[in-house]
PDB file of C-alpha atoms in Angstrom:
ATOM      1  CA  MET A   1      17.233   7.953   8.298  1.00  0.00           C
ATOM      2  CA  THR A   2      20.376   7.639   9.523  1.00  0.00           C
ATOM      3  CA  PRO A   3      23.869   5.481   8.389  1.00  0.00           C
ATOM      4  CA  GLY A   4      23.093   2.440  10.184  1.00  0.00           C
ATOM      5  CA  ALA A   5      19.745   2.543  10.190  1.00  0.00           C
ATOM      6  CA  THR A   6      17.585  -0.340   8.347  1.00  0.00           C
ATOM      7  CA  ALA A   7      14.786   1.315   6.052  1.00  0.00           C
ATOM      8  CA  PRO A   8      11.554   0.025   5.922  1.00  0.00           C
ATOM      9  CA  ASP A   9      10.093  -1.892   3.064  1.00  0.00           C
ATOM     10  CA  LEU A  10       8.539   0.961   1.878  1.00  0.00           C
ATOM     11  CA  MET A  11       5.885   0.999  -1.167  1.00  0.00           C
ATOM     12  CA  PHE A  12       6.124   3.754  -4.267  1.00  0.00           C
ATOM     13  CA  LEU A  13       4.236   3.657  -6.996  1.00  0.00           C
ATOM     14  CA  ARG A  14       4.953   2.872 -10.868  1.00  0.00           C
ATOM     15  CA  PRO A  15       4.102   5.891 -12.994  1.00  0.00           C
ATOM     16  CA  ASP A  16       0.989   3.246 -14.072  1.00  0.00           C
ATOM     17  CA  GLY A  17      -0.163   3.199 -11.217  1.00  0.00           C
ATOM     18  CA  THR A  18       1.557  -0.050  -9.247  1.00  0.00           C
ATOM     19  CA  ALA A  19       2.284  -0.677  -6.287  1.00  0.00           C
ATOM     20  CA  VAL A  20       6.571  -1.848  -6.160  1.00  0.00           C
ATOM     21  CA  ARG A  21       8.466  -2.449  -3.359  1.00  0.00           C
ATOM     22  CA  LEU A  22      11.369  -1.236  -1.666  1.00  0.00           C
ATOM     23  CA  SER A  23      12.826  -4.685  -1.510  1.00  0.00           C
ATOM     24  CA  ALA A  24      11.512  -5.580  -5.409  1.00  0.00           C
ATOM     25  CA  VAL A  25      14.003  -2.958  -7.193  1.00  0.00           C
ATOM     26  CA  LEU A  26      17.300  -3.761  -4.797  1.00  0.00           C
ATOM     27  CA  ASP A  27      18.767  -5.803  -8.154  1.00  0.00           C
ATOM     28  CA  ARG A  28      21.983  -5.041  -7.117  1.00  0.00           C
ATOM     29  CA  ASP A  29      25.120  -4.522  -4.123  1.00  0.00           C
ATOM     30  CA  PHE A  30      24.052  -1.180  -3.900  1.00  0.00           C
ATOM     31  CA  LEU A  31      21.031   1.236  -4.600  1.00  0.00           C
ATOM     32  CA  LEU A  32      20.888   4.698  -4.575  1.00  0.00           C
ATOM     33  CA  LEU A  33      17.327   6.230  -4.294  1.00  0.00           C
ATOM     34  CA  VAL A  34      17.051  10.258  -5.178  1.00  0.00           C
ATOM     35  CA  PHE A  35      14.149  12.079  -3.126  1.00  0.00           C
ATOM     36  CA  LEU A  36      12.691  14.780  -6.081  1.00  0.00           C
ATOM     37  CA  ARG A  37      11.820  18.113  -4.436  1.00  0.00           C
ATOM     38  CA  HIS A  38       9.770  18.218  -7.365  1.00  0.00           C
ATOM     39  CA  LEU A  39      10.402  17.437 -11.362  1.00  0.00           C
ATOM     40  CA  ALA A  40      10.965  20.191 -12.607  1.00  0.00           C
TER      41      ALA A  40
ATOM     42  CA  MET B   1      21.446  12.154 -12.227  1.00  0.00           C
ATOM     43  CA  ASP B   2      20.112  10.496 -15.257  1.00  0.00           C
ATOM     44  CA  ALA B   3      23.598  10.519 -17.219  1.00  0.00           C
ATOM     45  CA  ALA B   4      25.321   9.023 -14.334  1.00  0.00           C
ATOM     46  CA  ARG B   5      23.452   5.767 -14.814  1.00  0.00           C
ATOM     47  CA  ASP B   6      25.841   4.092 -16.472  1.00  0.00           C
ATOM     48  CA  ARG B   7      28.778   5.217 -13.812  1.00  0.00           C
ATOM     49  CA  PHE B   8      26.894   3.815 -10.583  1.00  0.00           C
ATOM     50  CA  ALA B   9      26.430   0.304 -11.940  1.00  0.00           C
ATOM     51  CA  ALA B  10      29.818   0.317 -12.758  1.00  0.00           C
ATOM     52  CA  VAL B  11      30.292   0.696  -9.044  1.00  0.00           C
ATOM     53  CA  GLY B  12      27.211  -2.115  -8.414  1.00  0.00           C
ATOM     54  CA  CYS B  13      24.726   0.886  -7.826  1.00  0.00           C
ATOM     55  CA  SER B  14      21.723   1.163  -8.963  1.00  0.00           C
ATOM     56  CA  VAL B  15      19.565   3.886  -9.250  1.00  0.00           C
ATOM     57  CA  LEU B  16      15.696   4.753  -8.352  1.00  0.00           C
ATOM     58  CA  VAL B  17      14.188   8.359  -8.513  1.00  0.00           C
ATOM     59  CA  ILE B  18      11.729   9.330  -6.526  1.00  0.00           C
ATOM     60  CA  SER B  19       9.087  12.043  -7.005  1.00  0.00           C
ATOM     61  CA  GLN B  20       6.152  13.405  -4.995  1.00  0.00           C
ATOM     62  CA  ALA B  21       3.920  13.679  -7.987  1.00  0.00           C
ATOM     63  CA  ARG B  22       1.113  11.991  -8.584  1.00  0.00           C
ATOM     64  CA  PRO B  23       1.370   8.538 -11.279  1.00  0.00           C
ATOM     65  CA  GLU B  24      -0.687  10.212 -14.226  1.00  0.00           C
ATOM     66  CA  VAL B  25       1.084  13.267 -13.426  1.00  0.00           C
ATOM     67  CA  LEU B  26       4.602  11.073 -13.997  1.00  0.00           C
ATOM     68  CA  THR B  27       3.691   8.984 -16.745  1.00  0.00           C
ATOM     69  CA  LEU B  28       2.729  12.746 -18.170  1.00  0.00           C
ATOM     70  CA  TYR B  29       5.882  14.224 -17.811  1.00  0.00           C
ATOM     71  CA  LEU B  30       8.236  11.001 -18.851  1.00  0.00           C
ATOM     72  CA  GLY B  31       6.022  10.796 -22.107  1.00  0.00           C
ATOM     73  CA  ARG B  32       8.087  13.978 -22.551  1.00  0.00           C
ATOM     74  CA  ARG B  33      11.616  13.228 -21.103  1.00  0.00           C
ATOM     75  CA  ARG B  34      13.328  10.016 -21.517  1.00  0.00           C
ATOM     76  CA  TRP B  35      14.675   8.926 -18.218  1.00  0.00           C
ATOM     77  CA  THR B  36      16.903   5.733 -18.074  1.00  0.00           C
ATOM     78  CA  VAL B  37      16.358   4.991 -14.717  1.00  0.00           C
ATOM     79  CA  PRO B  38      13.565   3.961 -13.205  1.00  0.00           C
ATOM     80  CA  VAL B  39      11.377   6.703 -11.381  1.00  0.00           C
ATOM     81  CA  VAL B  40       8.718   6.014  -8.665  1.00  0.00           C
ATOM     82  CA  CYS B  41       6.269   7.609  -7.256  1.00  0.00           C
ATOM     83  CA  ASP B  42       5.203   8.611  -4.088  1.00  0.00           C
ATOM     84  CA  PRO B  43       2.048  11.364  -4.054  1.00  0.00           C
ATOM     85  CA  ASP B  44       1.314  11.035   0.012  1.00  0.00           C
ATOM     86  CA  ARG B  45       5.074  11.588   0.788  1.00  0.00           C
ATOM     87  CA  GLU B  46       5.208   8.577   3.732  1.00  0.00           C
ATOM     88  CA  THR B  47       8.285   7.855   2.112  1.00  0.00           C
ATOM     89  CA  TYR B  48       9.665  11.205   1.977  1.00  0.00           C
ATOM     90  CA  ARG B  49       8.416  11.505   5.882  1.00  0.00           C
ATOM     91  CA  ALA B  50      10.307   7.462   6.489  1.00  0.00           C
ATOM     92  CA  PHE B  51      13.273   8.729   5.298  1.00  0.00           C
ATOM     93  CA  GLY B  52      12.861  12.068   7.686  1.00  0.00           C
ATOM     94  CA  LEU B  53      12.865  14.412   4.568  1.00  0.00           C
ATOM     95  CA  GLU B  54      11.449  17.695   6.020  1.00  0.00           C
ATOM     96  CA  ARG B  55       9.200  20.275   5.094  1.00  0.00           C
ATOM     97  CA  THR B  56      11.080  23.926   4.779  1.00  0.00           C
ATOM     98  CA  GLY B  57      10.056  27.395   5.082  1.00  0.00           C
ATOM     99  CA  TRP B  58       8.896  29.933   1.937  1.00  0.00           C
ATOM    100  CA  SER B  59      11.637  31.940   4.046  1.00  0.00           C
ATOM    101  CA  THR B  60      14.276  29.134   2.727  1.00  0.00           C
ATOM    102  CA  PHE B  61      14.356  31.047  -0.361  1.00  0.00           C
ATOM    103  CA  ALA B  62      15.678  34.187   0.529  1.00  0.00           C
ATOM    104  CA  ARG B  63      18.413  32.450   1.865  1.00  0.00           C
ATOM    105  CA  PRO B  64      21.495  34.141  -0.410  1.00  0.00           C
ATOM    106  CA  LYS B  65      23.031  29.781  -0.619  1.00  0.00           C
ATOM    107  CA  VAL B  66      19.390  29.376  -2.078  1.00  0.00           C
ATOM    108  CA  VAL B  67      19.223  32.866  -4.754  1.00  0.00           C
ATOM    109  CA  TRP B  68      23.205  31.823  -5.584  1.00  0.00           C
ATOM    110  CA  GLY B  69      21.855  28.281  -5.822  1.00  0.00           C
ATOM    111  CA  TYR B  70      19.515  28.730  -8.319  1.00  0.00           C
ATOM    112  CA  PHE B  71      21.312  31.521 -10.094  1.00  0.00           C
ATOM    113  CA  ARG B  72      23.705  28.882 -10.401  1.00  0.00           C
ATOM    114  CA  LYS B  73      21.638  26.224 -11.848  1.00  0.00           C
ATOM    115  CA  MET B  74      20.026  29.074 -14.340  1.00  0.00           C
ATOM    116  CA  LEU B  75      23.831  29.715 -15.706  1.00  0.00           C
ATOM    117  CA  GLY B  76      24.128  25.875 -16.581  1.00  0.00           C
ATOM    118  CA  GLY B  77      20.732  26.454 -18.796  1.00  0.00           C
ATOM    119  CA  HIS B  78      18.065  25.178 -16.059  1.00  0.00           C
ATOM    120  CA  GLY B  79      15.278  27.488 -16.074  1.00  0.00           C
ATOM    121  CA  VAL B  80      13.213  26.993 -12.962  1.00  0.00           C
ATOM    122  CA  GLU B  81      10.234  25.327 -14.021  1.00  0.00           C
ATOM    123  CA  MET B  82       6.321  26.112 -12.284  1.00  0.00           C
ATOM    124  CA  PRO B  83       5.896  22.027  -9.930  1.00  0.00           C
ATOM    125  CA  TYR B  84       3.796  20.351 -11.091  1.00  0.00           C
ATOM    126  CA  ALA B  85       0.739  19.415 -10.249  1.00  0.00           C
ATOM    127  CA  GLY B  86       0.417  17.626  -6.698  1.00  0.00           C
ATOM    128  CA  GLU B  87       4.173  18.394  -5.450  1.00  0.00           C
ATOM    129  CA  ASP B  88       4.878  19.846  -2.032  1.00  0.00           C
ATOM    130  CA  VAL B  89       6.832  22.808  -3.410  1.00  0.00           C
ATOM    131  CA  LEU B  90       7.748  23.154   0.439  1.00  0.00           C
ATOM    132  CA  GLN B  91       9.843  19.376   0.606  1.00  0.00           C
ATOM    133  CA  LEU B  92      12.986  18.751   0.818  1.00  0.00           C
ATOM    134  CA  GLY B  93      14.252  16.127  -1.097  1.00  0.00           C
ATOM    135  CA  GLY B  94      17.749  14.139  -0.415  1.00  0.00           C
ATOM    136  CA  ASP B  95      19.270  11.140  -1.133  1.00  0.00           C
ATOM    137  CA  PHE B  96      20.506   7.866   0.374  1.00  0.00           C
ATOM    138  CA  VAL B  97      21.845   4.148  -0.721  1.00  0.00           C
ATOM    139  CA  LEU B  98      20.726   1.048   0.631  1.00  0.00           C
ATOM    140  CA  ASP B  99      22.564  -2.047   0.890  1.00  0.00           C
ATOM    141  CA  ARG B 100      21.618  -5.535   0.061  1.00  0.00           C
ATOM    142  CA  ARG B 101      19.687  -5.679   3.439  1.00  0.00           C
ATOM    143  CA  ARG B 102      17.874  -1.854   3.017  1.00  0.00           C
ATOM    144  CA  GLN B 103      20.579  -1.193   5.141  1.00  0.00           C
ATOM    145  CA  VAL B 104      21.606   3.066   4.992  1.00  0.00           C
ATOM    146  CA  VAL B 105      25.329   3.800   4.546  1.00  0.00           C
ATOM    147  CA  PHE B 106      25.279   6.892   3.112  1.00  0.00           C
ATOM    148  CA  ALA B 107      22.327   9.550   4.207  1.00  0.00           C
ATOM    149  CA  TYR B 108      22.272  12.970   2.496  1.00  0.00           C
ATOM    150  CA  PRO B 109      18.617  14.898   3.943  1.00  0.00           C
ATOM    151  CA  SER B 110      18.733  18.185   1.622  1.00  0.00           C
ATOM    152  CA  ALA B 111      18.574  21.551   4.093  1.00  0.00           C
ATOM    153  CA  ASP B 112      17.677  23.541   1.645  1.00  0.00           C
ATOM    154  CA  PRO B 113      16.094  23.244  -1.623  1.00  0.00           C
ATOM    155  CA  THR B 114      19.496  23.325  -3.843  1.00  0.00           C
ATOM    156  CA  ASP B 115      21.409  21.580  -0.995  1.00  0.00           C
ATOM    157  CA  ARG B 116      22.274  17.892  -2.864  1.00  0.00           C
ATOM    158  CA  PRO B 117      25.576  15.991  -2.530  1.00  0.00           C
ATOM    159  CA  THR B 118      27.435  15.465  -6.228  1.00  0.00           C
ATOM    160  CA  VAL B 119      27.922  13.231  -8.010  1.00  0.00           C
ATOM    161  CA  ALA B 120      31.408  12.469  -7.370  1.00  0.00           C
ATOM    162  CA  ALA B 121      30.571  12.455  -4.351  1.00  0.00           C
ATOM    163  CA  LEU B 122      27.420   9.803  -3.902  1.00  0.00           C
ATOM    164  CA  LEU B 123      30.259   7.584  -6.260  1.00  0.00           C
ATOM    165  CA  GLU B 124      32.651   7.907  -3.417  1.00  0.00           C
ATOM    166  CA  ALA B 125      29.813   7.247  -1.158  1.00  0.00           C
ATOM    167  CA  VAL B 126      29.298   3.382  -2.830  1.00  0.00           C
ATOM    168  CA  ARG B 127      32.997   2.999  -3.658  1.00  0.00           C
ATOM    169  CA  THR B 128      33.474   3.693  -0.307  1.00  0.00           C
ATOM    170  CA  ALA B 129      30.135   1.680   1.475  1.00  0.00           C
ATOM    171  CA  PRO B 130      31.181  -0.904   4.198  1.00  0.00           C
ATOM    172  CA  SER B 131      29.480  -4.940   3.485  1.00  0.00           C
ATOM    173  CA  ALA B 132      26.733  -5.233   4.277  1.00  0.00           C
ATOM    174  CA  GLY B 133      25.687  -5.600   8.368  1.00  0.00           C
ATOM    175  CA  THR B 134      28.762  -3.045   9.371  1.00  0.00           C
ATOM    176  CA  MET B 135      30.125   0.283  10.188  1.00  0.00           C
ATOM    177  CA  PRO B 136      28.523   3.129   7.577  1.00  0.00           C
ATOM    178  CA  ALA B 137      30.102   5.715   5.830  1.00  0.00           C
ATOM    179  CA  GLU B 138      30.217   9.103   6.613  1.00  0.00           C
ATOM    180  CA  PRO B 139      28.499  11.930   4.872  1.00  0.00           C
ATOM    181  CA  PRO B 140      30.543  13.852   3.110  1.00  0.00           C
ATOM    182  CA  PRO B 141      30.440  17.637   3.448  1.00  0.00           C
ATOM    183  CA  ARG B 142      27.877  19.658   1.703  1.00  0.00           C
ATOM    184  CA  SER B 143      28.169  20.969  -1.231  1.00  0.00           C
ATOM    185  CA  HIS B 144      26.921  21.843  -4.967  1.00  0.00           C
ATOM    186  CA  PRO B 145      23.763  20.229  -6.224  1.00  0.00           C
ATOM    187  CA  CYS B 146      23.932  17.665  -8.753  1.00  0.00           C
TER     188      CYS B 146
END
């Protein structure tokens, strides 16, 4: 995904296992997505 | 990143952390460590692939830059821990800034396991990000992990 591209409305899982769409967390002008390698 | 949440909020940016752990593992993890930013997961790593985040090879961990990166983290008080169940240690991470229309205004896929942009670079990317629908910002030079 490069600058200028539009991200699909991808789905994630909350810790309780329920699904959440990317669009549902866009509550400000910008959203920083931090993809972790691992939790440690 | 958790400590920088207020600095991102001040420039109109929310933070969402994505883990590749399974929900039940993430729940256990978050029960031991309080994070103030929302953390979600994608155990199938579909979103990782959608954002073009690659898997690296084992030989990457022998590169001097990567060894030095882990050494520097240990000097900073961060131990090297074993991955949790279901996590792919070869999966690389990355940092992306989207605008309200889900348009990518900043992209930083990690080139190796220790390669992350600094918080300062991420904040600058948000501050200089164009309004929705205009030209994207240039990525910063590769630097230290955040």
